[in-house]
Amino acid sequence: MKGVVIAAVVLVLATLVLVEPGHATVTCQQAVSSVSPCLQYLTSGSGTPPVACCSGVSGLRQLTQTTEDRRTACQCLMDAANQNQDIKEAAAAGLPAACRVQINVPISRSVDCNIIE
């Protein structure tokens, strides 16, 4: 029993070391990869997002559980959108609704990511 308690304490401490408060755990690669299946939808600005796209948006929701993760993902997606001028702003902003997924990360070229909670 004592060994189980020690193992549990070690696991909790290891988790605290791996996830420092105030530091995002989501990477730009993860955030952008989540919505990369949406590129055709985002550039055409019409139709229905493919299933893989909506799965990615849903995955983005799972990746962004903390405020810092949401802010990081927001900045990464904004930077990626600014690098691809073919992306339609309205399609990007409406992507979560089109996929019927509620996320707390706006997908936009013009958002202040620092105000995200």
CSV table of C-alpha atoms in Angstrom, one decimal:
chain,number,residue,atom,x,y,z
A,1,MET,CA,0.0,0.0,0.0
A,2,LYS,CA,2.8,2.4,0.9
A,3,GLY,CA,4.4,1.7,-2.5
A,4,VAL,CA,1.1,2.7,-4.3
A,5,VAL,CA,1.0,6.0,-2.4
A,6,ILE,CA,4.6,6.8,-3.2
A,7,ALA,CA,4.0,5.9,-6.9
A,8,ALA,CA,0.9,8.2,-7.0
A,9,VAL,CA,2.9,11.1,-5.4
A,10,VAL,CA,5.7,10.6,-7.9
A,11,LEU,CA,3.2,10.6,-10.8
A,12,VAL,CA,1.6,13.9,-9.5
A,13,LEU,CA,5.0,15.6,-9.1
A,14,ALA,CA,6.1,14.4,-12.6
A,15,THR,CA,2.9,15.9,-14.1
A,16,LEU,CA,3.5,19.2,-12.3
A,17,VAL,CA,7.1,19.4,-13.6
A,18,LEU,CA,5.9,18.6,-17.2
A,19,VAL,CA,3.2,21.2,-17.2
A,20,GLU,CA,4.4,24.4,-15.8
A,21,PRO,CA,1.8,27.0,-15.0
A,22,GLY,CA,1.7,29.9,-17.4
A,23,HIS,CA,3.3,27.9,-20.3
A,24,ALA,CA,1.3,26.6,-23.1
A,25,THR,CA,1.4,22.9,-23.8
A,26,VAL,CA,-0.1,23.1,-27.3
A,27,THR,CA,2.3,23.8,-30.1
A,28,CYS,CA,1.8,25.8,-33.3
A,29,GLN,CA,2.3,22.6,-35.3
A,30,GLN,CA,-0.5,20.9,-33.4
A,31,ALA,CA,-2.9,23.9,-33.7
A,32,VAL,CA,-2.3,24.4,-37.4
A,33,SER,CA,-2.3,20.6,-38.2
A,34,SER,CA,-5.7,20.4,-36.5
A,35,VAL,CA,-7.3,22.7,-39.1
A,36,SER,CA,-5.1,21.8,-42.1
A,37,PRO,CA,-7.8,19.4,-43.4
A,38,CYS,CA,-10.0,22.5,-43.6
A,39,LEU,CA,-7.8,24.4,-46.1
A,40,GLN,CA,-10.0,23.7,-49.2
A,41,TYR,CA,-13.1,24.8,-47.3
A,42,LEU,CA,-11.4,27.9,-45.9
A,43,THR,CA,-10.1,29.0,-49.3
A,44,SER,CA,-13.4,28.3,-51.2
A,45,GLY,CA,-15.5,29.9,-48.5
A,46,SER,CA,-18.5,27.7,-49.4
A,47,GLY,CA,-19.9,24.3,-49.1
A,48,THR,CA,-19.7,22.0,-46.1
A,49,PRO,CA,-16.5,21.4,-44.2
A,50,PRO,CA,-15.2,17.8,-44.7
A,51,VAL,CA,-15.5,15.3,-41.8
A,52,ALA,CA,-11.7,15.3,-41.4
A,53,CYS,CA,-11.8,19.1,-41.0
A,54,CYS,CA,-14.5,19.0,-38.3
A,55,SER,CA,-12.6,16.2,-36.5
A,56,GLY,CA,-9.6,18.5,-36.5
A,57,VAL,CA,-11.6,21.4,-35.1
A,58,SER,CA,-12.9,19.1,-32.4
A,59,GLY,CA,-9.3,18.0,-31.7
A,60,LEU,CA,-8.3,21.6,-31.4
A,61,ARG,CA,-10.9,22.0,-28.7
A,62,GLN,CA,-9.3,19.1,-26.8
A,63,LEU,CA,-5.8,20.6,-27.2
A,64,THR,CA,-6.9,24.0,-25.8
A,65,GLN,CA,-8.0,23.3,-22.2
A,66,THR,CA,-6.1,26.2,-20.6
A,67,THR,CA,-6.2,30.0,-21.2
A,68,GLU,CA,-2.5,29.9,-22.2
A,69,ASP,CA,-3.2,27.0,-24.7
A,70,ARG,CA,-6.1,28.9,-26.2
A,71,ARG,CA,-4.0,32.1,-26.6
A,72,THR,CA,-1.2,30.2,-28.2
A,73,ALA,CA,-3.4,28.4,-30.6
A,74,CYS,CA,-5.2,31.6,-31.5
A,75,GLN,CA,-1.9,33.3,-32.3
A,76,CYS,CA,-0.7,30.3,-34.3
A,77,LEU,CA,-3.9,30.2,-36.3
A,78,MET,CA,-3.8,33.9,-36.9
A,79,ASP,CA,-0.2,33.8,-38.1
A,80,ALA,CA,-1.1,30.8,-40.4
A,81,ALA,CA,-4.1,32.6,-41.8
A,82,ASN,CA,-2.0,35.7,-42.5
A,83,GLN,CA,0.4,33.6,-44.5
A,84,ASN,CA,-2.3,32.3,-46.8
A,85,GLN,CA,-4.2,35.3,-48.2
A,86,ASP,CA,-6.6,32.9,-50.0
A,87,ILE,CA,-8.4,32.0,-46.8
A,88,LYS,CA,-11.8,33.6,-46.6
A,89,GLU,CA,-12.3,35.5,-43.3
A,90,ALA,CA,-16.0,34.6,-43.0
A,91,ALA,CA,-15.3,30.9,-43.6
A,92,ALA,CA,-12.6,30.9,-41.0
A,93,ALA,CA,-14.7,32.7,-38.4
A,94,GLY,CA,-17.7,30.5,-39.0
A,95,LEU,CA,-15.7,27.2,-39.1
A,96,PRO,CA,-16.5,26.1,-35.6
A,97,ALA,CA,-20.3,26.7,-36.1
A,98,ALA,CA,-20.1,24.9,-39.5
A,99,CYS,CA,-18.6,21.9,-37.8
A,100,ARG,CA,-21.0,22.2,-34.9
A,101,VAL,CA,-18.2,22.4,-32.4
A,102,GLN,CA,-17.9,25.1,-29.8
A,103,ILE,CA,-14.3,26.2,-29.2
A,104,ASN,CA,-12.9,29.1,-27.3
A,105,VAL,CA,-10.3,29.9,-29.9
A,106,PRO,CA,-11.3,32.4,-32.6
A,107,ILE,CA,-10.1,31.6,-36.1
A,108,SER,CA,-9.4,35.0,-37.5
A,109,ARG,CA,-6.7,37.3,-39.0
A,110,SER,CA,-7.8,40.2,-36.8
A,111,VAL,CA,-8.3,39.1,-33.2
A,112,ASP,CA,-6.4,40.1,-30.0
A,113,CYS,CA,-5.4,36.7,-28.8
A,114,ASN,CA,-4.3,38.2,-25.4
A,115,ILE,CA,-7.9,38.9,-24.4
A,116,ILE,CA,-8.9,35.2,-24.6
A,117,GLU,CA,-9.8,33.6,-21.3
